[in-house]
Structure formats: C-alpha cells, structure tokens
Short mmCIF file of C-alpha atoms in Angstrom, two decimals:
data_model
loop_
_atom_site.label_atom_id
_atom_site.label_comp_id
_atom_site.label_asym_id
_atom_site.label_seq_id
_atom_site.Cartn_x
_atom_site.Cartn_y
_atom_site.Cartn_z
CA MET P 113 256.42 254.77 34.15
CA PRO P 114 256.61 252.74 37.42
CA ALA P 115 255.40 254.60 40.46
CA ASN P 116 257.44 253.06 43.25
CA ASP P 117 260.54 251.10 44.08
CA GLU P 118 258.75 247.79 44.44
CA MET P 119 257.45 247.99 40.90
CA THR P 120 260.69 247.33 39.07
CA THR P 121 262.97 245.23 41.20
CA VAL P 122 264.31 241.74 41.11
CA VAL P 123 261.88 239.95 43.38
CA GLY P 124 262.56 236.65 45.08
CA LEU P 125 265.72 236.08 47.02
CA ALA P 126 266.43 239.68 47.90
CA SER P 127 262.89 240.87 48.58
CA SER P 128 261.79 238.03 50.84
CA SER P 129 262.93 236.96 54.29
CA PRO P 130 266.55 235.93 54.89
CA THR P 131 265.50 232.29 55.04
CA ALA P 132 264.34 232.56 51.45
CA GLU P 133 267.97 232.81 50.40
CA LEU P 134 268.56 229.28 51.65
CA HIS P 135 267.54 226.66 49.13
CA SER P 136 267.68 222.99 49.80
CA GLU P 137 270.00 220.89 47.73
CA SER P 138 267.05 219.00 46.29
CA ARG P 139 265.40 222.25 45.13
CA GLU P 140 268.59 223.40 43.40
CA LEU P 141 268.99 220.03 41.74
CA GLN P 142 265.37 220.20 40.62
CA ASP P 143 265.88 223.68 39.17
CA ALA P 144 269.03 222.56 37.38
CA GLU P 145 267.14 219.66 35.84
CA GLU P 146 264.23 221.84 34.75
CA VAL P 147 266.42 224.55 33.25
CA GLY P 148 269.42 223.53 31.19
CA GLU P 149 272.72 225.29 31.77
CA ASP P 150 274.61 226.30 28.63
CA GLU P 151 272.90 223.54 26.69
CA VAL P 152 271.00 225.54 24.07
CA LEU P 153 273.48 228.26 23.14
CA ASP P 154 273.69 229.05 19.45
CA ALA P 155 276.97 230.86 18.84
CA ALA P 156 276.09 231.38 15.18
CA GLU P 157 273.13 233.56 16.15
CA SER P 158 274.71 235.31 19.13
CA VAL P 159 275.34 239.07 19.12
CA PRO P 160 278.40 240.61 20.84
CA VAL P 161 277.80 243.69 22.98
CA THR P 162 280.42 245.73 24.82
CA MET P 163 279.73 247.71 27.98
CA VAL P 164 282.26 250.29 29.17
CA LEU P 165 282.00 250.77 32.92
CA HIS P 166 282.92 254.00 34.69
CA HIS P 167 283.72 253.48 38.37
CA HIS P 168 283.22 256.97 39.81
CA ALA P 169 284.81 256.03 43.14
CA THR P 170 288.19 255.49 41.47
CA GLY P 171 287.75 257.31 38.16
CA SER P 172 288.67 254.14 36.28
CA LYS P 173 286.97 252.71 33.20
CA GLU P 174 287.00 249.22 31.76
CA ALA P 175 285.28 247.15 29.10
CA VAL P 176 283.06 244.14 29.72
CA GLN P 177 282.08 241.93 26.80
CA MET P 178 278.71 240.23 26.68
CA GLU P 179 277.07 237.86 24.25
CA VAL P 180 273.34 238.10 23.54
CA TYR P 181 271.55 234.85 22.61
CA PRO P 182 268.26 235.45 20.76
CA ASN P 183 267.55 231.73 20.65
CA LEU P 184 267.42 231.58 24.46
CA ALA P 185 265.00 234.46 25.03
CA PRO P 186 263.89 236.00 21.71
CA LEU P 187 261.74 238.78 23.16
CA GLY P 188 264.26 239.78 25.81
CA ALA P 189 267.17 239.72 23.38
CA GLU P 190 265.25 241.80 20.83
CA ARG P 191 264.28 244.44 23.40
CA PHE P 192 267.80 244.61 24.83
CA LEU P 193 269.43 245.08 21.43
CA LYS P 194 266.92 247.78 20.49
CA LEU P 195 267.75 249.61 23.72
CA VAL P 196 271.47 249.26 23.04
CA ASP P 197 271.04 250.60 19.49
CA ALA P 198 269.10 253.58 20.89
CA HIS P 199 272.02 254.32 23.29
CA PHE P 200 269.44 253.97 26.04
CA TYR P 201 271.88 252.70 28.65
CA ASP P 202 274.61 255.30 28.14
CA GLY P 203 275.19 256.95 31.52
CA ALA P 204 272.84 254.64 33.43
CA CYS P 205 274.14 253.85 36.93
CA PHE P 206 274.00 250.67 39.00
CA PHE P 207 271.63 251.57 41.84
CA ARG P 208 271.09 248.13 43.42
CA VAL P 209 274.20 246.03 43.88
CA MET P 210 274.42 243.12 46.31
CA LYS P 211 277.64 241.19 45.87
CA LYS P 212 276.09 237.84 46.81
CA PHE P 213 273.03 238.33 44.64
CA VAL P 214 272.77 240.71 41.66
CA ALA P 215 273.85 244.04 40.18
CA GLN P 216 270.81 245.91 38.84
CA VAL P 217 270.82 248.79 36.33
CA GLY P 218 268.72 250.19 33.50
CA ILE P 219 266.90 253.34 34.61
CA PRO P 220 268.14 255.89 32.07
CA ALA P 221 270.35 258.82 33.03
CA ASN P 222 267.82 261.10 31.34
CA PRO P 223 264.26 260.21 32.47
CA GLU P 224 262.80 261.30 29.13
CA MET P 225 264.57 258.35 27.50
CA SER P 226 262.13 255.91 29.12
CA GLU P 227 259.16 257.23 27.16
CA GLY P 228 257.89 254.77 24.61
CA TRP P 229 259.53 251.71 26.13
CA GLY P 230 256.57 249.86 27.60
CA GLU P 231 256.31 246.43 29.13
CA PHE P 232 256.70 243.31 27.04
CA LYS P 233 255.87 239.64 27.39
CA ASP P 234 257.94 237.10 29.25
CA ASP P 235 260.11 234.51 27.56
CA PRO P 236 260.25 230.88 28.66
CA VAL P 237 263.18 230.30 31.01
CA ARG P 238 265.58 228.10 29.06
CA GLN P 239 268.80 228.96 30.91
CA SER P 240 269.37 229.09 34.65
CA ASN P 241 270.29 232.35 36.39
CA THR P 242 273.83 231.31 37.15
CA ARG P 243 276.84 233.56 37.66
CA GLY P 244 277.52 235.89 34.73
CA TRP P 245 274.10 235.53 33.11
CA ILE P 246 271.92 238.59 32.49
CA SER P 247 268.13 238.87 32.82
CA PHE P 248 265.52 241.61 32.75
CA ALA P 249 264.03 242.77 36.04
CA ALA P 250 260.25 242.77 36.48
CA LYS P 251 257.46 243.94 38.78
CA GLY P 252 256.72 240.56 40.28
CA GLN P 253 253.84 239.90 37.90
CA PRO P 254 253.82 238.17 34.49
CA ASN P 255 254.75 240.20 31.41
CA THR P 256 256.04 243.26 33.27
CA ARG P 257 259.59 243.52 31.93
CA SER P 258 260.61 246.85 30.41
CA PHE P 259 264.25 248.05 30.44
CA GLN P 260 265.89 247.31 33.79
CA PHE P 261 268.20 244.31 33.86
CA PHE P 262 270.60 242.61 36.23
CA PHE P 263 273.80 240.59 36.31
CA ASN P 264 273.83 237.43 38.43
CA TYR P 265 276.75 237.44 40.86
CA ARG P 266 276.16 233.86 41.91
CA ASP P 267 274.07 230.86 40.92
CA ASN P 268 270.57 232.17 41.65
CA HIS P 269 268.58 229.08 40.70
CA GLY P 270 265.67 230.34 42.79
CA LEU P 271 264.99 233.06 40.21
CA ASP P 272 264.31 230.56 37.44
CA SER P 273 260.84 229.67 38.70
CA GLN P 274 259.96 233.38 38.94
CA ARG P 275 260.07 233.94 35.16
CA PHE P 276 263.47 235.68 35.01
CA ALA P 277 264.72 234.47 31.63
CA PRO P 278 268.45 235.02 30.93
CA PHE P 279 269.11 236.38 27.46
CA ALA P 280 272.83 237.24 27.59
CA LYS P 281 276.04 236.32 29.37
CA VAL P 282 279.30 238.04 30.30
CA ILE P 283 282.00 236.25 28.31
CA ALA P 284 285.00 238.43 29.19
CA ASN P 285 285.94 240.49 32.24
CA MET P 286 283.30 239.40 34.73
CA GLU P 287 285.85 240.77 37.19
CA GLY P 288 284.83 244.23 36.00
CA VAL P 289 281.24 243.49 37.01
CA ASP P 290 282.54 242.30 40.38
CA ARG P 291 284.16 245.71 40.83
CA ILE P 292 280.85 247.59 40.49
CA LYS P 293 280.28 249.76 43.55
CA GLU P 294 278.11 247.96 46.10
CA MET P 295 274.75 249.62 46.79
CA LYS P 296 272.51 247.54 49.03
CA ASP P 297 268.78 247.72 49.63
CA GLY P 298 267.33 249.26 52.76
CA ARG P 299 267.67 252.57 54.56
CA GLY P 300 269.85 255.02 52.70
CA ALA P 301 269.60 253.15 49.39
CA PRO P 302 268.74 255.02 46.18
CA SER P 303 265.04 255.53 45.51
CA GLN P 304 263.93 254.12 42.18
CA ALA P 305 261.06 256.60 42.12
CA GLN P 306 263.53 259.48 42.40
CA ILE P 307 265.82 258.00 39.76
CA GLN P 308 262.87 257.59 37.40
CA ARG P 309 261.82 261.18 38.04
CA LEU P 310 265.21 262.95 38.05
CA GLY P 311 267.72 260.48 36.60
CA ASN P 312 271.40 261.06 37.27
CA GLU P 313 270.68 264.58 38.50
CA TYR P 314 269.48 262.90 41.70
CA LEU P 315 271.54 259.75 41.63
CA LEU P 316 275.07 261.10 41.17
CA ARG P 317 274.43 264.12 43.37
CA LYS P 318 273.46 261.92 46.31
CA TYR P 319 275.64 258.90 45.50
CA PRO P 320 278.72 260.25 43.68
CA ASP P 321 280.74 257.02 44.00
CA LEU P 322 278.45 254.80 41.94
CA SER P 323 279.55 252.68 39.01
CA CYS P 324 277.82 253.61 35.75
CA ILE P 325 277.66 252.49 32.14
CA GLU P 326 279.78 254.90 30.11
CA VAL P 327 278.53 253.48 26.81
CA MET P 328 277.03 250.23 25.58
CA ARG P 329 277.28 249.25 21.92
CA ARG P 330 277.02 246.23 19.68
CA GLY P 331 280.39 244.76 18.79
CA GLU P 332 283.57 243.56 20.43
CA PRO P 333 285.69 245.87 22.62
CA ASP P 334 288.28 246.85 20.02
CA GLY P 335 285.64 248.16 17.64
CA VAL P 336 283.56 249.86 20.33
CA ILE P 337 286.52 251.57 22.00
CA GLY P 338 287.62 252.91 18.63
CA GLN P 339 284.31 254.65 17.97
CA GLU P 340 284.53 258.41 17.77
CA SER P 341 281.51 258.78 20.04
CA LEU P 342 283.31 256.93 22.82
CA THR P 343 286.64 258.72 22.61
CA SER P 344 285.00 262.12 22.39
CA SER P 345 282.85 261.47 25.45
CA THR P 346 285.78 260.68 27.71
CA THR P 347 288.57 262.75 29.12
CA GLY P 348 291.65 262.65 26.93
CA SER P 349 292.46 260.26 24.13
CA ASP P 350 292.50 257.19 26.37
CA PRO P 351 288.93 256.00 27.01
CA PHE P 352 290.10 253.84 29.90
CA GLY P 353 292.20 256.47 31.62
CA ALA P 354 295.55 255.52 33.11
CA SER P 355 295.41 256.69 36.70
CA SER P 356 293.61 253.86 38.45
CA SER P 357 294.60 250.64 40.11
CA VAL P 358 291.58 248.95 38.55
CA GLY P 359 292.70 247.08 35.47
CA VAL P 360 291.03 244.90 32.88
CA ALA P 361 291.99 241.44 33.95
CA SER P 362 290.63 239.23 31.19
CA PRO P 363 292.68 238.30 28.10
CA GLY P 364 291.94 240.50 25.13
CA PHE P 365 291.15 243.55 27.26
CA SER P 366 294.42 245.47 27.51
CA ARG P 367 294.42 248.78 29.33
CA LEU P 368 295.51 251.59 27.06
CA GLY P 369 298.72 253.07 28.42
CA SER P 370 299.42 250.18 30.80
CA SER P 371 302.37 250.50 33.16
CA ASP P 372 304.90 248.22 31.42
CA GLU P 373 304.22 249.17 27.81
CA GLY P 374 303.57 252.77 28.72
CA SER P 375 306.86 253.21 30.57
CA SER P 376 308.96 251.61 27.83
CA SER P 377 307.19 253.56 25.10
CA GLY P 378 307.56 256.75 27.09
CA SER P 379 311.28 256.17 27.55
CA LEU P 380 311.73 255.57 23.83
CA VAL P 381 309.83 258.74 22.95
CA LEU P 382 311.91 260.74 25.43
CA PHE P 383 315.15 259.31 24.02
CA VAL P 384 314.14 260.18 20.44
CA PHE P 385 313.10 263.66 21.55
CA VAL P 386 316.45 264.29 23.26
CA LEU P 387 318.30 263.12 20.16
CA ALA P 388 316.17 265.37 17.96
CA VAL P 389 316.85 268.38 20.16
CA LEU P 390 320.57 267.56 20.29
CA PHE P 391 320.93 267.16 16.53
CA GLY P 392 318.75 270.19 15.95
CA THR P 393 320.98 272.25 18.19
CA LEU P 394 324.13 270.96 16.52
CA GLY P 395 322.61 271.58 13.09
CA GLY P 396 321.69 275.08 14.10
CA CYS P 397 325.21 275.72 15.31
CA ARG P 398 326.66 274.40 12.06
CA ARG P 399 324.32 276.60 10.03
CA ALA P 400 325.19 279.61 12.15
CA ASN P 401 328.90 278.94 11.81
CA SER P 402 328.55 278.42 8.05
CA TRP P 403 326.67 281.71 7.75
CA ARG P 404 329.36 283.53 9.71
CA PHE P 405 332.09 281.88 7.61
CA ALA P 406 330.32 282.95 4.42
CA ARG P 407 329.96 286.49 5.72
CA ASP P 408 333.67 286.55 6.52
CA LEU P 409 334.50 285.48 2.96
CA GLU P 410 332.20 288.15 1.52
CA ASP P 411 333.76 290.77 3.68
#
C-alpha cells in the first residue's frame, strides 16, 4: 500500500511549477500528432460502465455513462473492469478535484478492499488525455498503476508523454463529472495516507461535502439503476432522489420523479384517489341505506 500522498497522484501539470501548465502550441501539435485522438476506437469491443455519483453537498445523485476500450489500453481496461466487477469503487470519494485539470478517485471506502490489488504494467499511450477521457494515476515511475484513476477536465496533452494511457471515456453526462465537488491540492486538502489508512471514516468526517461514487457497474444506466443492490442502498425507491436542483442533463438520463412528469402524475393519482374515496363513500351510504330499508321490511 502506498506510504505517502506523492506516491499515487497524477504527476505532471499539477505537481510541477505553474509554468509547467503552459504548453507551447508546437508542443501540443506534436503531442496530437504522436497520439491519435479517437482514431483507434473499436465500438464492437467496447464495454459500457455506469457510475452513479452522490454529491453529498446537495444530496443529489446522477448517472454518468462511460465506455471502456480494451483495444486502446488492454491492461488498464482489464484491471478497471475487474475492479468494477469486485464493486471496488462503491463508496469511493473524489479527493483531488481541480476543475481545470482532473478529478481523481479510486482509494476504496474500506481500506481492506485494496489488499491484493498490486501494481501493473503500463500500456502504450494510443489516445490523448483530452476532455472526458479516463486514465489510471501512477507514482511517477514506470509500471506503478494500481487502482486510482482520473477524469480529464480539459485537453491535458502534456500527460501523454508521462505514460498516462486513457482506457475509457465519458460518453453521456460529462456535466455530472463537472459537478463533482472541487477539492484542490495544498494546505487543507485530504491526505491520501489517511484515506488509505482509514478510508471514508476519515474522509467524510473531515470533508462531508465531497462527491462520491455511489455504485459503479457494467452496463448502461437503465439496467444498472434497476439493480436491486442499487435501489436497496439508497434512500427510498428513487435512486436519484428528487430534492435537488442538480439534474441529469444528457439525453437518455431522465431524473426519476422529475418536476414536469412528477407533478402531472401526482395530480392524476390525487384525482383518482379523490374519485375512489367519493364513490366509496357513496357506495357505503347506498349499502347502509339498503340495509336499513331491508331491516324496515323485515320489521
């Protein structure tokens, strides 16, 4: 298990001097030429994965759909899917979020989960670290990836030459990733060493407004949201909740109990209920009157 914060972080732009963030146009063009962008995707071999985010600051939840591409980074894709299948990322919180750089996550909510997941070899970088693409974090040395990963908020071409090989991409609701609670480096930032030692016991106690992964599963949102494990782990029958201003903006991700459909459906249910009560009352009166009339005849 890594011993300090520096061991498992995205090195490069964020860990060097501010001037390192400025890349010349020629360098970016060179990186773009060396690493193709969206040129080698194989949709036939891609694997859909859905991540349900829980924004603790607002209490809202939303789904983000990703696509994993084994042909881009076979080792990274294989490790990621194994971690997803092991429910490794359920409850993991985003502890390093810089809106003009990356959103980093992956230390498990329960530290014991990290046992047995050692480092693995690097993949060749075949896709640039542009906005929406996902790569594993590393220790700054070759072949030191394990389970932390990050979302690129912008086109971080400078990471390509540092062996960060994208293996997946957000294909729906990148806006949800944009809404992840910001958590910058520096004084007052979460300690990776403490997270690795105590997990969410430390993280959510000290930083209660973080955004976390509620669940992450293979499959598209409709199938994942319908899983019993997801609905039973959330409050109520609506895994997205209905009390937040944060919505799911992308097509295909409809909030359960949204304002328009929810209000019309609620009105219809209320109307039917009132009618049922009214007719039930009238029916009861008729039965009561019939009973009295029958008693009168008997008497």
